[in-house]
mmCIF file of C-alpha atoms and ligand atoms in Angstrom:
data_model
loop_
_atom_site.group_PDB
_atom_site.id
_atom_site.type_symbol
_atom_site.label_atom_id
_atom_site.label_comp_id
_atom_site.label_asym_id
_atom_site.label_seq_id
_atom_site.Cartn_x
_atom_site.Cartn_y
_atom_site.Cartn_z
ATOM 1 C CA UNK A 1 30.147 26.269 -21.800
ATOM 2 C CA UNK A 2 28.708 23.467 -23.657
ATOM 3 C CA UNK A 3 29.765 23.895 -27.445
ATOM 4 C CA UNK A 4 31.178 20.770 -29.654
ATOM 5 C CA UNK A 5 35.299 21.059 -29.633
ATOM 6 C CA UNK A 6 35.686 21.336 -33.423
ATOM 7 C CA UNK A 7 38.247 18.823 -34.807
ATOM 8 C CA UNK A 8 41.052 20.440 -37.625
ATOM 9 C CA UNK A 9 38.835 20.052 -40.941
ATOM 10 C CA UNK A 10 39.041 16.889 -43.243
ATOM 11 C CA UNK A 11 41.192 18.034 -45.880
ATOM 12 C CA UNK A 12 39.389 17.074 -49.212
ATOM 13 C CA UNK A 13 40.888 17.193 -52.761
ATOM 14 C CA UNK A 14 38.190 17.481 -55.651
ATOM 15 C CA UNK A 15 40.001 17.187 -59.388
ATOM 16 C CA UNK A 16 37.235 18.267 -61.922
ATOM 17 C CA UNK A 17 37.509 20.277 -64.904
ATOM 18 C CA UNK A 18 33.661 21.477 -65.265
ATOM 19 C CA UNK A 19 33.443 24.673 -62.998
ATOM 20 C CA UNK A 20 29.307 24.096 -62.649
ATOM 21 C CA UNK A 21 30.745 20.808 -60.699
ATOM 22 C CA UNK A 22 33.680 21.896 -58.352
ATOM 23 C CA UNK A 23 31.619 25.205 -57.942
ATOM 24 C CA UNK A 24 28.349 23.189 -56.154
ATOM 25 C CA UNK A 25 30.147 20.839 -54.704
ATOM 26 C CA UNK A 26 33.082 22.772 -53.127
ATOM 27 C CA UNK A 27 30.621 25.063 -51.936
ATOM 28 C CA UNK A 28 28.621 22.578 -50.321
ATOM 29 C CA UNK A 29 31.840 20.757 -48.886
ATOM 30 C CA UNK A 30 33.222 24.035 -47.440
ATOM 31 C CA UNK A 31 29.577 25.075 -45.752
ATOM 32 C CA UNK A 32 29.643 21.415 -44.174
ATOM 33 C CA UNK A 33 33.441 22.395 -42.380
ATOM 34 C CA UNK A 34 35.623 20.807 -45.063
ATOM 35 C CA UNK A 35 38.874 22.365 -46.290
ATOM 36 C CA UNK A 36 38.486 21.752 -50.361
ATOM 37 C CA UNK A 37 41.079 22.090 -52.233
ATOM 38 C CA UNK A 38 39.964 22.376 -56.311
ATOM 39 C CA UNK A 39 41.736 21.781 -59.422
ATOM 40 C CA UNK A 40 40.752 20.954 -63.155
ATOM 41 C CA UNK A 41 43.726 19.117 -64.778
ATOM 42 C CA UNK A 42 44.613 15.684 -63.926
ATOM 43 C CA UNK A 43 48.316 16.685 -63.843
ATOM 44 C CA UNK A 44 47.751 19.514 -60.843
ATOM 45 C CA UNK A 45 45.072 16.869 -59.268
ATOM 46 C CA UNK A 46 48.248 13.825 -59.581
ATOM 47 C CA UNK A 47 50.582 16.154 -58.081
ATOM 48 C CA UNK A 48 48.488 17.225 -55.089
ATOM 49 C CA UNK A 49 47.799 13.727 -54.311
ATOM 50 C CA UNK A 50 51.199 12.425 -54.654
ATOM 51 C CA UNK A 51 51.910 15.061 -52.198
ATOM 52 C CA UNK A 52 49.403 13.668 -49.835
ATOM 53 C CA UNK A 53 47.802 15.242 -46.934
ATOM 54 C CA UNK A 54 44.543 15.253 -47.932
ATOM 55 C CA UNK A 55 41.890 12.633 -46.251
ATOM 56 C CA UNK A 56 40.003 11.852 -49.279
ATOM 57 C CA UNK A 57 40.075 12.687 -53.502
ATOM 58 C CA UNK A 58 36.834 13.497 -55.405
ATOM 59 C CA UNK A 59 37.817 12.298 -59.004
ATOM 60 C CA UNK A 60 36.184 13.143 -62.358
ATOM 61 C CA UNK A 61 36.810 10.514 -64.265
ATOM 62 C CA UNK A 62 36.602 12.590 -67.600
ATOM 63 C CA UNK A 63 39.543 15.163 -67.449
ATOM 64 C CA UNK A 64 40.937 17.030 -70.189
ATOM 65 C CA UNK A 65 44.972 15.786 -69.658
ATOM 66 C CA UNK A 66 45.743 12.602 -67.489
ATOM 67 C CA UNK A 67 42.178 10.784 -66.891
ATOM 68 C CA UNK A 68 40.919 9.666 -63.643
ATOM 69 C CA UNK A 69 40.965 6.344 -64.193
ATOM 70 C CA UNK A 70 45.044 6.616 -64.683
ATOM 71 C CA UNK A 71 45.366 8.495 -61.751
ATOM 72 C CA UNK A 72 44.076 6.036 -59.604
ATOM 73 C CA UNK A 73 46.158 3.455 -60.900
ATOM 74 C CA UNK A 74 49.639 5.217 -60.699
ATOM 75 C CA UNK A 75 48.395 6.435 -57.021
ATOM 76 C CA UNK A 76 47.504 3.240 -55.982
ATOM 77 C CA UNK A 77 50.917 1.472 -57.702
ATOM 78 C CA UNK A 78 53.109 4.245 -54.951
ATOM 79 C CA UNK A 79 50.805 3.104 -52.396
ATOM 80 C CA UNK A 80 48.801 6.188 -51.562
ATOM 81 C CA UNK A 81 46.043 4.532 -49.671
ATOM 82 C CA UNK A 82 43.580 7.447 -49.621
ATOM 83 C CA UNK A 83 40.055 6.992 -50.210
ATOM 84 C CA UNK A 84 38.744 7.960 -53.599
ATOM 85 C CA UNK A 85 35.790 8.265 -54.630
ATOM 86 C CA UNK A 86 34.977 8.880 -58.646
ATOM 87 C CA UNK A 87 33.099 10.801 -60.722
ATOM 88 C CA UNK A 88 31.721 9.601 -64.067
ATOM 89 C CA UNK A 89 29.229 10.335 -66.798
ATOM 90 C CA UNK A 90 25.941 9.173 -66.776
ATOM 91 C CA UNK A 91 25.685 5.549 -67.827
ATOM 92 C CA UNK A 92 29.059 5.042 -68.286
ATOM 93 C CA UNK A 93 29.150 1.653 -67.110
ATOM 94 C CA UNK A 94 32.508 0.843 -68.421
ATOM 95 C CA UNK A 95 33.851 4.033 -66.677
ATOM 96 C CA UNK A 96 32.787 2.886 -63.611
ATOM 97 C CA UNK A 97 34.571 -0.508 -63.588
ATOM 98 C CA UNK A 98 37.364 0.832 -65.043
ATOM 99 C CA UNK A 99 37.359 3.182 -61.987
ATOM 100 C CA UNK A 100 36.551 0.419 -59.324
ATOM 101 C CA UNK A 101 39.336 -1.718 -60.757
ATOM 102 C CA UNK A 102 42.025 0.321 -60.842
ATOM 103 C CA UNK A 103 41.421 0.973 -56.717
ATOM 104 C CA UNK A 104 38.686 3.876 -56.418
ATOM 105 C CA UNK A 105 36.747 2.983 -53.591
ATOM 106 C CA UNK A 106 33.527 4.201 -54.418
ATOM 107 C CA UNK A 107 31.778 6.180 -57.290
ATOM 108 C CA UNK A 108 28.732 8.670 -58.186
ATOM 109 C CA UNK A 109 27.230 9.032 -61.836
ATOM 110 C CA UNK A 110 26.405 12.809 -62.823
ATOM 111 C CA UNK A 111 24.049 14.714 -61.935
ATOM 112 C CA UNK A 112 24.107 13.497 -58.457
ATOM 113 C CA UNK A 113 22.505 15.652 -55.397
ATOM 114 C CA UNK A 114 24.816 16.856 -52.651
ATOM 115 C CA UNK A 115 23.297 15.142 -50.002
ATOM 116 C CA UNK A 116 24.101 11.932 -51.474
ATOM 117 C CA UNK A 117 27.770 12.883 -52.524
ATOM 118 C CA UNK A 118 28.459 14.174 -48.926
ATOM 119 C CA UNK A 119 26.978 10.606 -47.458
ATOM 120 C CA UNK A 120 29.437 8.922 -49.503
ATOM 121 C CA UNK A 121 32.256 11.002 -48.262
ATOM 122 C CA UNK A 122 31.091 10.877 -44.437
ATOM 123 C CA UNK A 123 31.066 7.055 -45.017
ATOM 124 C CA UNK A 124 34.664 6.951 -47.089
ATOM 125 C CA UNK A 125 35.930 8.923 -44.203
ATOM 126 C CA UNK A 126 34.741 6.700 -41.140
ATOM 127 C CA UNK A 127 36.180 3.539 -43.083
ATOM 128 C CA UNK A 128 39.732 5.336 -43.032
ATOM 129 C CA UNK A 129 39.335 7.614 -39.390
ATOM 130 C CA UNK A 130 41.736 5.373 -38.240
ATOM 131 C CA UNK A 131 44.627 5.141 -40.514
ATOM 132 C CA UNK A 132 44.711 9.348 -40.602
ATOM 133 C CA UNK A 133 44.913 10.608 -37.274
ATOM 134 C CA UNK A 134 48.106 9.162 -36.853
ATOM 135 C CA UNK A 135 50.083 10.687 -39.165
ATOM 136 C CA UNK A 136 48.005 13.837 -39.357
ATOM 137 C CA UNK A 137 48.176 15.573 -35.801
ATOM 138 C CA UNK A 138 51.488 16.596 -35.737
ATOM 139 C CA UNK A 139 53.531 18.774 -38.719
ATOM 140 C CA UNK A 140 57.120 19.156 -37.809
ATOM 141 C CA UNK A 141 59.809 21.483 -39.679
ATOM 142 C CA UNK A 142 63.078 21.174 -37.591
ATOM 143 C CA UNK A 143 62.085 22.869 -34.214
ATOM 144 C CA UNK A 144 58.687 23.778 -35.037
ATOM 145 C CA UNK A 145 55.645 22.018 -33.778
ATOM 146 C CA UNK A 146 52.076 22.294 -35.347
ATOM 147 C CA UNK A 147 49.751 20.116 -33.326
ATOM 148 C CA UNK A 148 46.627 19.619 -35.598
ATOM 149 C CA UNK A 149 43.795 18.397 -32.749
ATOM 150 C CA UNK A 150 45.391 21.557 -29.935
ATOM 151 C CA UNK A 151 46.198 23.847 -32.684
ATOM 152 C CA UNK A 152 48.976 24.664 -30.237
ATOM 153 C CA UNK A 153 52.492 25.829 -32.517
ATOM 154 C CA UNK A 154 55.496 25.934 -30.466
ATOM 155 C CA UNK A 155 59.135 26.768 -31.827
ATOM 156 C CA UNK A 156 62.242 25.286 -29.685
ATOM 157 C CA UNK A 157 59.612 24.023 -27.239
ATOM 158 C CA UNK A 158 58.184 27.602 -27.078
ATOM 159 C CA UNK A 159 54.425 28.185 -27.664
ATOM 160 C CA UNK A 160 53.434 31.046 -30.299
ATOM 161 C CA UNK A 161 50.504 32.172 -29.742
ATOM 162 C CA UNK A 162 49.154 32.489 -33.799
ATOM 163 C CA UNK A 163 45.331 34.417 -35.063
ATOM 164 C CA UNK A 164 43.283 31.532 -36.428
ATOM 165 C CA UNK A 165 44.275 32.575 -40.239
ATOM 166 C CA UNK A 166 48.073 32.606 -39.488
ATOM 167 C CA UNK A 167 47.786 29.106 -37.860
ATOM 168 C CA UNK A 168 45.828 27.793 -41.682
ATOM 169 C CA UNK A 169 48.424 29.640 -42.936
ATOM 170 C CA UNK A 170 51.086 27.904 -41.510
ATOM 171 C CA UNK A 171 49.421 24.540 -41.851
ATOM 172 C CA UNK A 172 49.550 24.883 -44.997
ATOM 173 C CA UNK A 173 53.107 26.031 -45.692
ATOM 174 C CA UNK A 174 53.908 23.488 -42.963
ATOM 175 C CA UNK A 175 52.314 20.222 -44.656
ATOM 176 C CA UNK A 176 53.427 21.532 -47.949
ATOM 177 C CA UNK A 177 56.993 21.725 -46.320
ATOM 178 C CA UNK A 178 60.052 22.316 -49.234
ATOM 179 C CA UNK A 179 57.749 23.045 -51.657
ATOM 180 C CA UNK A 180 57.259 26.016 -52.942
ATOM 181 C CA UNK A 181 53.796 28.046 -53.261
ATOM 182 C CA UNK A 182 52.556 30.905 -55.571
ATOM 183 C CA UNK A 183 50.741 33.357 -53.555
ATOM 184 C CA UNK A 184 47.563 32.295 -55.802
ATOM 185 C CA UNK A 185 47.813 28.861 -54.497
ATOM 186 C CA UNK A 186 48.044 30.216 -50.713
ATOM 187 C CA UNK A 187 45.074 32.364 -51.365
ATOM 188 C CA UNK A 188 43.131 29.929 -52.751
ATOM 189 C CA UNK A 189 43.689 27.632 -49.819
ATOM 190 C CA UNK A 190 43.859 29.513 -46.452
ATOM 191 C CA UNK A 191 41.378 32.484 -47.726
ATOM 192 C CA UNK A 192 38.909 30.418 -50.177
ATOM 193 C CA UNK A 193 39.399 32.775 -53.111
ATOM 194 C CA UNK A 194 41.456 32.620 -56.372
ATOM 195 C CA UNK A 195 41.667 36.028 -57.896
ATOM 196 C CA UNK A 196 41.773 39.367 -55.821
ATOM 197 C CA UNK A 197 45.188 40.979 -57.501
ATOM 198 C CA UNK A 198 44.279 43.939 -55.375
ATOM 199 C CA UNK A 199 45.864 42.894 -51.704
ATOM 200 C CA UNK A 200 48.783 41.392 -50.794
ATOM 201 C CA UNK A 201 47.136 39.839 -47.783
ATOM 202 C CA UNK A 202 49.816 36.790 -48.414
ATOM 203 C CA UNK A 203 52.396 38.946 -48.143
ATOM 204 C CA UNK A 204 51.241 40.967 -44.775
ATOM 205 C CA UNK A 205 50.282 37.440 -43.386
ATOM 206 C CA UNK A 206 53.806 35.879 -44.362
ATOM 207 C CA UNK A 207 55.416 38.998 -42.903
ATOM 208 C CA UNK A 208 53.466 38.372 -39.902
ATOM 209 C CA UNK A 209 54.317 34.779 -39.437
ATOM 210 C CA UNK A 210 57.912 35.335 -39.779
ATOM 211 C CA UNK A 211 57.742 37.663 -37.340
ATOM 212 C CA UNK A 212 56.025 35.231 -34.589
ATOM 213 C CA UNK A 213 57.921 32.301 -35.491
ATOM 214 C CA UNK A 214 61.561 32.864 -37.319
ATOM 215 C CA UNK A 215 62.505 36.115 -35.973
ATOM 216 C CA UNK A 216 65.180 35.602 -32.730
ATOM 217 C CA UNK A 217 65.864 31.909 -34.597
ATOM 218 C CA UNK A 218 68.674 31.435 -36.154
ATOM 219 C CA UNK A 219 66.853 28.830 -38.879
ATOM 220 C CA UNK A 220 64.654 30.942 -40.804
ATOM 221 C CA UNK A 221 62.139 28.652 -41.613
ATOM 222 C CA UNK A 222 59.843 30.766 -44.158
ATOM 223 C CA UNK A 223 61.619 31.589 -47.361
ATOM 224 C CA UNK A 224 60.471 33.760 -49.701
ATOM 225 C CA UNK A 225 60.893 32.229 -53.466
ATOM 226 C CA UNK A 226 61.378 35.211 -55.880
ATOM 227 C CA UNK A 227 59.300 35.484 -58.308
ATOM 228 C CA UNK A 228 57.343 32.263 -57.514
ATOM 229 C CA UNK A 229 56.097 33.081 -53.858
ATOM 230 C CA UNK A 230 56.933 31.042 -50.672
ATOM 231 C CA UNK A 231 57.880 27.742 -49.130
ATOM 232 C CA UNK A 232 58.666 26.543 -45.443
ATOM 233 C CA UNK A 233 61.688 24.595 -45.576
ATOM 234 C CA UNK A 234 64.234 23.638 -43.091
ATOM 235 C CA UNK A 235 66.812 21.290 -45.177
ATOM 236 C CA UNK A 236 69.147 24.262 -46.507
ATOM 237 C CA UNK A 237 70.177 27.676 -44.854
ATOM 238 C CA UNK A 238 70.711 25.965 -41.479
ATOM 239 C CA UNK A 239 73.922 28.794 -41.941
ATOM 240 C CA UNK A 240 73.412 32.050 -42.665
ATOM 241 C CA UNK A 241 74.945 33.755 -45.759
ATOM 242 C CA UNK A 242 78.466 33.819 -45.758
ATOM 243 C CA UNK A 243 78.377 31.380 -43.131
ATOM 244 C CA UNK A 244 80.090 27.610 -44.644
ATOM 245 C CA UNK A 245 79.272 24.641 -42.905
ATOM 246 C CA UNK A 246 83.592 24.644 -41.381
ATOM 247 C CA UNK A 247 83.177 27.752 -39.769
ATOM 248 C CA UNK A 248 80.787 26.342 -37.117
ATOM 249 C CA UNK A 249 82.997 23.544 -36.404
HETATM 250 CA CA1 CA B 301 34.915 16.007 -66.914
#
């Protein structure tokens, strides 16, 4: 056997609110082994980033809400050290400085070609190799252990043995721990598609998961969020219902 191990995909986060854009280059970014994560508001885009986990942001400057330029300033002021690379309008000089000051770390005018966008990334993410795989190989939620580079899961020390799309699946409810995700979002992420109202593969796949790693625990670590969808969290219900906290001791 002589194939390349495959390292967990670079998680990528592009914020861009013209669909021609995110479309080609998400496209391109997934096809190259990228996990790209795509939104069109600045808000969302601030939010994901402030939740961090991604290796590197692909910022339109131009965005309908919060611009990019602002982002990168209140990111960089809590010390999210991610690279980020901009986006701006053709011959928008200003834009670009603006960009470069407030602590992007590189930029591309529109209309760019792929290849040269995905050079700039490759190059963004050698700089910062380093810094990343330390904090990213592991993803901990009380006894559970998601090891990124094995892609081994174990629970109280045991190993679950999880399909490929149940392990994205829990890496993503995993690194988004105590926060909670509409089945949309989970969709979008772990299956690459936004709208298909017809399945509830989230729902069979959540069922699924729960099955392989809360059932015989007595922390239930998947929670199901009525009305909103799901989040992994392992800071409340340590007790079952009806269960207070002076009972156990
Ligand atoms: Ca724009």
């Amino acid at each position: 056997m002589n194939f390349r191990t495959e390292s967990t995909p670079k998680r990528l986060l592009l914020v861009e609110d013209d669909p021609r854009i995110s479309d080609f280059v998400s496209r391109g970014l997934r096809a190259e082994g990228y996990s790209v994560e795509v939104v069109a508001t600045g808000r969302e885009g601030l939010l994901l980033a402030q939740d961090g986990g991604f290796n590197l942001i692909i910022l339109d400057i131009g965005l309908p809400d919060i611009n990019g330029q602002q982002i990168v300033e209140r990111l960089r002021s809590e010390r999210k050290v991610m690279p980020i690379l901009m986006l701006t309008a053709r011959d928008a000089l200003n834009d670009k400085l603006l960009g470069l000051r407030a602590g992007a770390d590189d930029y591309m005018t529109k209309p760019f070609s792929f290849d040269e966008l995905l050079a700039r990334i490759e190059a963004l993410l050698r700089r910062t190799d380093m810094d990343y795989q330390v904090d990213t190989t592991e993803l901990r939620a009380y006894d559970l252990v998601l090891d990124r580079e094995s892609h081994d899961v174990r629970r109280a020390g045991q190993l679950i043995d999880l399909t490929p799309k149940e392990f994205n699946l829990l890496e993503f409810i995993l690194q988004s721990k105590g926060k909670v995700l509409s089945r949309t979002r989970i969709l979008e992420h772990v299956w690459g598609y936004s709208n298909d109202p017809l399945t509830n593969v989230v729902d069979v796949y959540i069922r699924q998961l729960r099955k392989k790693v809360d059932d015989g625990h007595r922390v239930k670590l998947i929670k199901t969020v009525r009305g909103f969808g799901y989040k992994l969290d392992e800071s409340d219900e340590l007790f079952p219902e009806g269960f207070s906290h002076d009972d156990a001791t």
